């Protein structure tokens, strides 16, 4: 069964750090594109960071210089490292994953869509 589970959220004071985990089962997360999103209830689902099978990474402007993303193949986990947290970072964080199975024809397998499931909640207090 394909599963992707987020964990590691919590409550921290502004300036603090957290490490979020996105752990996979049933597929090769390291060979996939993994994206981290966040959502405040009632607001949009926003892309925070991504990493692909080649290890390339991207960050939203709000995350640059503060967040990092890493992968552990043995643990089948992609981490989102949050630092210098601000109250504006308060949200539920979700990971999503997909993989291109074929380029011709183009076949994309989506293992988990953005902002689906329980996610992991991050609360940053003043």
PDB file of N, CA, C and O in Angstrom, residues 21-77:
ATOM      1  N   UNK A  21       9.073  15.529   9.064  1.00  0.00           N
ATOM      2  CA  UNK A  21       9.405  14.301   8.332  1.00  0.00           C
ATOM      3  C   UNK A  21       8.258  13.913   7.410  1.00  0.00           C
ATOM      4  O   UNK A  21       7.092  14.075   7.754  1.00  0.00           O
ATOM      5  N   UNK A  22       8.620  13.392   6.280  1.00  0.00           N
ATOM      6  CA  UNK A  22       7.666  12.863   5.306  1.00  0.00           C
ATOM      7  C   UNK A  22       8.165  11.453   4.971  1.00  0.00           C
ATOM      8  O   UNK A  22       9.149  11.300   4.250  1.00  0.00           O
ATOM      9  N   UNK A  23       7.513  10.458   5.521  1.00  0.00           N
ATOM     10  CA  UNK A  23       7.980   9.074   5.421  1.00  0.00           C
ATOM     11  C   UNK A  23       7.080   8.273   4.493  1.00  0.00           C
ATOM     12  O   UNK A  23       5.854   8.304   4.621  1.00  0.00           O
ATOM     13  N   UNK A  24       7.709   7.555   3.593  1.00  0.00           N
ATOM     14  CA  UNK A  24       6.974   6.820   2.558  1.00  0.00           C
ATOM     15  C   UNK A  24       7.001   5.319   2.791  1.00  0.00           C
ATOM     16  O   UNK A  24       7.955   4.776   3.356  1.00  0.00           O
ATOM     17  N   UNK A  25       5.957   4.682   2.310  1.00  0.00           N
ATOM     18  CA  UNK A  25       5.937   3.222   2.211  1.00  0.00           C
ATOM     19  C   UNK A  25       5.226   2.869   0.916  1.00  0.00           C
ATOM     20  O   UNK A  25       4.331   3.588   0.474  1.00  0.00           O
ATOM     21  N   UNK A  26       5.668   1.793   0.296  1.00  0.00           N
ATOM     22  CA  UNK A  26       5.011   1.337  -0.917  1.00  0.00           C
ATOM     23  C   UNK A  26       5.546   1.934  -2.206  1.00  0.00           C
ATOM     24  O   UNK A  26       5.089   1.549  -3.291  1.00  0.00           O
ATOM     25  N   UNK A  27       6.484   2.860  -2.120  1.00  0.00           N
ATOM     26  CA  UNK A  27       7.109   3.403  -3.327  1.00  0.00           C
ATOM     27  C   UNK A  27       8.439   4.034  -2.929  1.00  0.00           C
ATOM     28  O   UNK A  27       8.740   4.220  -1.754  1.00  0.00           O
ATOM     29  N   UNK A  28       9.237   4.333  -3.935  1.00  0.00           N
ATOM     30  CA  UNK A  28      10.581   4.868  -3.702  1.00  0.00           C
ATOM     31  C   UNK A  28      10.526   6.391  -3.633  1.00  0.00           C
ATOM     32  O   UNK A  28      10.525   7.072  -4.663  1.00  0.00           O
ATOM     33  N   UNK A  29      10.515   6.913  -2.419  1.00  0.00           N
ATOM     34  CA  UNK A  29      10.396   8.359  -2.255  1.00  0.00           C
ATOM     35  C   UNK A  29      11.629   9.082  -2.787  1.00  0.00           C
ATOM     36  O   UNK A  29      11.542  10.208  -3.269  1.00  0.00           O
ATOM     37  N   UNK A  30      12.780   8.435  -2.703  1.00  0.00           N
ATOM     38  CA  UNK A  30      14.020   9.087  -3.135  1.00  0.00           C
ATOM     39  C   UNK A  30      14.033   9.271  -4.645  1.00  0.00           C
ATOM     40  O   UNK A  30      14.652  10.193  -5.171  1.00  0.00           O
ATOM     41  N   UNK A  31      13.346   8.404  -5.367  1.00  0.00           N
ATOM     42  CA  UNK A  31      13.292   8.505  -6.823  1.00  0.00           C
ATOM     43  C   UNK A  31      12.131   9.377  -7.293  1.00  0.00           C
ATOM     44  O   UNK A  31      11.874   9.452  -8.499  1.00  0.00           O
ATOM     45  N   UNK A  32      11.476  10.040  -6.356  1.00  0.00           N
ATOM     46  CA  UNK A  32      10.290  10.824  -6.677  1.00  0.00           C
ATOM     47  C   UNK A  32      10.535  12.307  -6.441  1.00  0.00           C
ATOM     48  O   UNK A  32      11.505  12.700  -5.784  1.00  0.00           O
ATOM     49  N   UNK A  33       9.641  13.111  -6.988  1.00  0.00           N
ATOM     50  CA  UNK A  33       9.606  14.525  -6.647  1.00  0.00           C
ATOM     51  C   UNK A  33       8.751  14.674  -5.397  1.00  0.00           C
ATOM     52  O   UNK A  33       7.610  14.197  -5.366  1.00  0.00           O
ATOM     53  N   UNK A  34       9.312  15.306  -4.396  1.00  0.00           N
ATOM     54  CA  UNK A  34       8.595  15.498  -3.138  1.00  0.00           C
ATOM     55  C   UNK A  34       8.446  16.995  -2.884  1.00  0.00           C
ATOM     56  O   UNK A  34       9.418  17.740  -3.007  1.00  0.00           O
ATOM     57  N   UNK A  35       7.253  17.375  -2.564  1.00  0.00           N
ATOM     58  CA  UNK A  35       6.954  18.797  -2.323  1.00  0.00           C
ATOM     59  C   UNK A  35       6.367  18.968  -0.928  1.00  0.00           C
ATOM     60  O   UNK A  35       5.582  18.130  -0.472  1.00  0.00           O
ATOM     61  N   UNK A  36       6.744  20.037  -0.298  1.00  0.00           N
ATOM     62  CA  UNK A  36       6.141  20.418   0.979  1.00  0.00           C
ATOM     63  C   UNK A  36       5.228  21.626   0.744  1.00  0.00           C
ATOM     64  O   UNK A  36       5.638  22.609   0.111  1.00  0.00           O
ATOM     65  N   UNK A  37       4.027  21.510   1.250  1.00  0.00           N
ATOM     66  CA  UNK A  37       3.045  22.579   1.175  1.00  0.00           C
ATOM     67  C   UNK A  37       2.641  22.956   2.600  1.00  0.00           C
ATOM     68  O   UNK A  37       2.859  22.212   3.547  1.00  0.00           O
ATOM     69  N   UNK A  38       2.004  24.105   2.710  1.00  0.00           N
ATOM     70  CA  UNK A  38       1.413  24.461   3.995  1.00  0.00           C
ATOM     71  C   UNK A  38       0.098  25.187   3.745  1.00  0.00           C
ATOM     72  O   UNK A  38      -0.100  25.810   2.687  1.00  0.00           O
ATOM     73  N   UNK A  39      -0.768  25.071   4.733  1.00  0.00           N
ATOM     74  CA  UNK A  39      -2.092  25.664   4.583  1.00  0.00           C
ATOM     75  C   UNK A  39      -2.606  26.131   5.932  1.00  0.00           C
ATOM     76  O   UNK A  39      -2.613  25.373   6.906  1.00  0.00           O
ATOM     77  N   UNK A  40      -3.043  27.351   5.951  1.00  0.00           N
ATOM     78  CA  UNK A  40      -3.764  27.889   7.092  1.00  0.00           C
ATOM     79  C   UNK A  40      -5.236  27.631   6.819  1.00  0.00           C
ATOM     80  O   UNK A  40      -5.696  27.850   5.687  1.00  0.00           O
ATOM     81  N   UNK A  41      -5.991  27.124   7.773  1.00  0.00           N
ATOM     82  CA  UNK A  41      -7.404  26.839   7.533  1.00  0.00           C
ATOM     83  C   UNK A  41      -8.126  28.004   6.879  1.00  0.00           C
ATOM     84  O   UNK A  41      -8.005  29.152   7.319  1.00  0.00           O
ATOM     85  N   UNK A  42      -8.834  27.703   5.802  1.00  0.00           N
ATOM     86  CA  UNK A  42      -9.580  28.727   5.091  1.00  0.00           C
ATOM     87  C   UNK A  42      -8.768  29.484   4.061  1.00  0.00           C
ATOM     88  O   UNK A  42      -9.318  30.334   3.356  1.00  0.00           O
ATOM     89  N   UNK A  43      -7.477  29.154   3.984  1.00  0.00           N
ATOM     90  CA  UNK A  43      -6.639  29.845   3.022  1.00  0.00           C
ATOM     91  C   UNK A  43      -6.082  28.853   2.002  1.00  0.00           C
ATOM     92  O   UNK A  43      -6.386  27.662   2.024  1.00  0.00           O
ATOM     93  N   UNK A  44      -5.273  29.363   1.085  1.00  0.00           N
ATOM     94  CA  UNK A  44      -4.788  28.532  -0.020  1.00  0.00           C
ATOM     95  C   UNK A  44      -3.722  27.540   0.442  1.00  0.00           C
ATOM     96  O   UNK A  44      -3.083  27.720   1.486  1.00  0.00           O
ATOM     97  N   UNK A  45      -3.525  26.527  -0.366  1.00  0.00           N
ATOM     98  CA  UNK A  45      -2.480  25.531  -0.155  1.00  0.00           C
ATOM     99  C   UNK A  45      -1.239  26.045  -0.875  1.00  0.00           C
ATOM    100  O   UNK A  45      -1.232  26.138  -2.110  1.00  0.00           O
ATOM    101  N   UNK A  46      -0.203  26.370  -0.139  1.00  0.00           N
ATOM    102  CA  UNK A  46       0.955  27.055  -0.714  1.00  0.00           C
ATOM    103  C   UNK A  46       2.188  26.163  -0.731  1.00  0.00           C
ATOM    104  O   UNK A  46       2.538  25.543   0.268  1.00  0.00           O
ATOM    105  N   UNK A  47       2.872  26.145  -1.855  1.00  0.00           N
ATOM    106  CA  UNK A  47       4.110  25.381  -1.984  1.00  0.00           C
ATOM    107  C   UNK A  47       5.214  26.057  -1.186  1.00  0.00           C
ATOM    108  O   UNK A  47       5.448  27.260  -1.320  1.00  0.00           O
ATOM    109  N   UNK A  48       5.906  25.277  -0.382  1.00  0.00           N
ATOM    110  CA  UNK A  48       6.997  25.791   0.447  1.00  0.00           C
ATOM    111  C   UNK A  48       8.350  25.389  -0.126  1.00  0.00           C
ATOM    112  O   UNK A  48       9.262  26.205  -0.241  1.00  0.00           O
ATOM    113  N   UNK A  49       8.471  24.116  -0.495  1.00  0.00           N
ATOM    114  CA  UNK A  49       9.759  23.618  -0.955  1.00  0.00           C
ATOM    115  C   UNK A  49       9.551  22.330  -1.733  1.00  0.00           C
ATOM    116  O   UNK A  49       8.529  21.662  -1.584  1.00  0.00           O
ATOM    117  N   UNK A  50      10.529  21.992  -2.563  1.00  0.00           N
ATOM    118  CA  UNK A  50      10.470  20.743  -3.294  1.00  0.00           C
ATOM    119  C   UNK A  50      11.871  20.203  -3.516  1.00  0.00           C
ATOM    120  O   UNK A  50      12.859  20.942  -3.492  1.00  0.00           O
ATOM    121  N   UNK A  51      11.917  18.896  -3.740  1.00  0.00           N
ATOM    122  CA  UNK A  51      13.166  18.249  -4.121  1.00  0.00           C
ATOM    123  C   UNK A  51      12.840  17.155  -5.114  1.00  0.00           C
ATOM    124  O   UNK A  51      11.786  16.521  -5.026  1.00  0.00           O
ATOM    125  N   UNK A  52      13.725  16.941  -6.084  1.00  0.00           N
ATOM    126  CA  UNK A  52      13.444  15.911  -7.081  1.00  0.00           C
ATOM    127  C   UNK A  52      14.433  14.755  -6.953  1.00  0.00           C
ATOM    128  O   UNK A  52      15.313  14.752  -6.086  1.00  0.00           O
ATOM    129  N   UNK A  53      14.320  13.805  -7.845  1.00  0.00           N
ATOM    130  CA  UNK A  53      15.127  12.571  -7.749  1.00  0.00           C
ATOM    131  C   UNK A  53      16.602  12.844  -7.957  1.00  0.00           C
ATOM    132  O   UNK A  53      17.450  12.036  -7.589  1.00  0.00           O
ATOM    133  N   UNK A  54      16.917  13.999  -8.551  1.00  0.00           N
ATOM    134  CA  UNK A  54      18.320  14.363  -8.757  1.00  0.00           C
ATOM    135  C   UNK A  54      18.872  15.199  -7.599  1.00  0.00           C
ATOM    136  O   UNK A  54      20.028  15.613  -7.636  1.00  0.00           O
ATOM    137  N   UNK A  55      18.022  15.442  -6.608  1.00  0.00           N
ATOM    138  CA  UNK A  55      18.467  16.208  -5.448  1.00  0.00           C
ATOM    139  C   UNK A  55      18.363  17.708  -5.601  1.00  0.00           C
ATOM    140  O   UNK A  55      18.812  18.464  -4.738  1.00  0.00           O
ATOM    141  N   UNK A  56      17.791  18.155  -6.707  1.00  0.00           N
ATOM    142  CA  UNK A  56      17.617  19.601  -6.897  1.00  0.00           C
ATOM    143  C   UNK A  56      16.510  20.075  -5.967  1.00  0.00           C
ATOM    144  O   UNK A  56      15.546  19.370  -5.715  1.00  0.00           O
ATOM    145  N   UNK A  57      16.654  21.282  -5.474  1.00  0.00           N
ATOM    146  CA  UNK A  57      15.689  21.816  -4.515  1.00  0.00           C
ATOM    147  C   UNK A  57      15.197  23.191  -4.947  1.00  0.00           C
ATOM    148  O   UNK A  57      15.889  23.926  -5.667  1.00  0.00           O
ATOM    149  N   UNK A  58      14.003  23.505  -4.500  1.00  0.00           N
ATOM    150  CA  UNK A  58      13.433  24.835  -4.718  1.00  0.00           C
ATOM    151  C   UNK A  58      12.740  25.275  -3.441  1.00  0.00           C
ATOM    152  O   UNK A  58      12.234  24.438  -2.681  1.00  0.00           O
ATOM    153  N   UNK A  59      12.709  26.588  -3.234  1.00  0.00           N
ATOM    154  CA  UNK A  59      12.074  27.137  -2.041  1.00  0.00           C
ATOM    155  C   UNK A  59      11.244  28.351  -2.415  1.00  0.00           C
ATOM    156  O   UNK A  59      11.626  29.153  -3.268  1.00  0.00           O
ATOM    157  N   UNK A  60      10.115  28.482  -1.728  1.00  0.00           N
ATOM    158  CA  UNK A  60       9.341  29.704  -1.849  1.00  0.00           C
ATOM    159  C   UNK A  60      10.167  30.852  -1.283  1.00  0.00           C
ATOM    160  O   UNK A  60      11.044  30.644  -0.432  1.00  0.00           O
ATOM    161  N   UNK A  61       9.896  32.049  -1.749  1.00  0.00           N
ATOM    162  CA  UNK A  61      10.663  33.206  -1.281  1.00  0.00           C
ATOM    163  C   UNK A  61      10.606  33.325   0.237  1.00  0.00           C
ATOM    164  O   UNK A  61      11.606  33.684   0.880  1.00  0.00           O
ATOM    165  N   UNK A  62       9.461  32.998   0.818  1.00  0.00           N
ATOM    166  CA  UNK A  62       9.295  33.118   2.270  1.00  0.00           C
ATOM    167  C   UNK A  62      10.138  32.106   3.032  1.00  0.00           C
ATOM    168  O   UNK A  62      10.372  32.273   4.229  1.00  0.00           O
ATOM    169  N   UNK A  63      10.591  31.063   2.341  1.00  0.00           N
ATOM    170  CA  UNK A  63      11.350  29.994   2.991  1.00  0.00           C
ATOM    171  C   UNK A  63      12.853  30.089   2.746  1.00  0.00           C
ATOM    172  O   UNK A  63      13.643  29.464   3.464  1.00  0.00           O
ATOM    173  N   UNK A  64      13.246  30.844   1.766  1.00  0.00           N
ATOM    174  CA  UNK A  64      14.662  30.912   1.398  1.00  0.00           C
ATOM    175  C   UNK A  64      15.497  31.453   2.556  1.00  0.00           C
ATOM    176  O   UNK A  64      15.159  32.463   3.173  1.00  0.00           O
ATOM    177  N   UNK A  65      16.587  30.747   2.815  1.00  0.00           N
ATOM    178  CA  UNK A  65      17.488  31.158   3.882  1.00  0.00           C
ATOM    179  C   UNK A  65      17.078  30.683   5.258  1.00  0.00           C
ATOM    180  O   UNK A  65      17.873  30.783   6.210  1.00  0.00           O
ATOM    181  N   UNK A  66      15.867  30.172   5.394  1.00  0.00           N
ATOM    182  CA  UNK A  66      15.388  29.718   6.703  1.00  0.00           C
ATOM    183  C   UNK A  66      15.069  28.227   6.722  1.00  0.00           C
ATOM    184  O   UNK A  66      15.200  27.579   7.758  1.00  0.00           O
ATOM    185  N   UNK A  67      14.606  27.701   5.615  1.00  0.00           N
ATOM    186  CA  UNK A  67      14.218  26.295   5.542  1.00  0.00           C
ATOM    187  C   UNK A  67      15.215  25.527   4.695  1.00  0.00           C
ATOM    188  O   UNK A  67      15.856  26.081   3.789  1.00  0.00           O
ATOM    189  N   UNK A  68      15.341  24.254   4.977  1.00  0.00           N
ATOM    190  CA  UNK A  68      16.178  23.360   4.169  1.00  0.00           C
ATOM    191  C   UNK A  68      15.432  22.054   3.982  1.00  0.00           C
ATOM    192  O   UNK A  68      14.529  21.718   4.758  1.00  0.00           O
ATOM    193  N   UNK A  69      15.826  21.318   2.953  1.00  0.00           N
ATOM    194  CA  UNK A  69      15.176  20.040   2.666  1.00  0.00           C
ATOM    195  C   UNK A  69      16.264  19.001   2.479  1.00  0.00           C
ATOM    196  O   UNK A  69      17.311  19.289   1.892  1.00  0.00           O
ATOM    197  N   UNK A  70      16.050  17.819   3.025  1.00  0.00           N
ATOM    198  CA  UNK A  70      17.038  16.761   2.886  1.00  0.00           C
ATOM    199  C   UNK A  70      16.335  15.423   2.756  1.00  0.00           C
ATOM    200  O   UNK A  70      15.129  15.316   3.025  1.00  0.00           O
ATOM    201  N   UNK A  71      17.087  14.406   2.337  1.00  0.00           N
ATOM    202  CA  UNK A  71      16.486  13.093   2.104  1.00  0.00           C
ATOM    203  C   UNK A  71      17.341  12.018   2.768  1.00  0.00           C
ATOM    204  O   UNK A  71      18.564  12.123   2.806  1.00  0.00           O
ATOM    205  N   UNK A  72      16.699  11.005   3.279  1.00  0.00           N
ATOM    206  CA  UNK A  72      17.372   9.852   3.872  1.00  0.00           C
ATOM    207  C   UNK A  72      16.807   8.606   3.207  1.00  0.00           C
ATOM    208  O   UNK A  72      15.689   8.190   3.500  1.00  0.00           O
ATOM    209  N   UNK A  73      17.596   8.007   2.325  1.00  0.00           N
ATOM    210  CA  UNK A  73      17.082   6.863   1.576  1.00  0.00           C
ATOM    211  C   UNK A  73      16.850   5.657   2.478  1.00  0.00           C
ATOM    212  O   UNK A  73      15.889   4.906   2.273  1.00  0.00           O
ATOM    213  N   UNK A  74      17.698   5.470   3.473  1.00  0.00           N
ATOM    214  CA  UNK A  74      17.552   4.305   4.360  1.00  0.00           C
ATOM    215  C   UNK A  74      16.252   4.383   5.150  1.00  0.00           C
ATOM    216  O   UNK A  74      15.610   3.359   5.409  1.00  0.00           O
ATOM    217  N   UNK A  75      15.856   5.601   5.514  1.00  0.00           N
ATOM    218  CA  UNK A  75      14.627   5.773   6.294  1.00  0.00           C
ATOM    219  C   UNK A  75      13.430   6.088   5.410  1.00  0.00           C
ATOM    220  O   UNK A  75      12.332   6.308   5.908  1.00  0.00           O
ATOM    221  N   UNK A  76      13.658   6.167   4.102  1.00  0.00           N
ATOM    222  CA  UNK A  76      12.580   6.463   3.148  1.00  0.00           C
ATOM    223  C   UNK A  76      11.847   7.736   3.562  1.00  0.00           C
ATOM    224  O   UNK A  76      10.606   7.793   3.576  1.00  0.00           O
ATOM    225  N   UNK A  77      12.626   8.732   3.890  1.00  0.00           N
ATOM    226  CA  UNK A  77      12.074   9.952   4.461  1.00  0.00           C
ATOM    227  C   UNK A  77      12.694  11.185   3.820  1.00  0.00           C
ATOM    228  O   UNK A  77      13.896  11.215   3.547  1.00  0.00           O
TER     229      UNK A  77
END
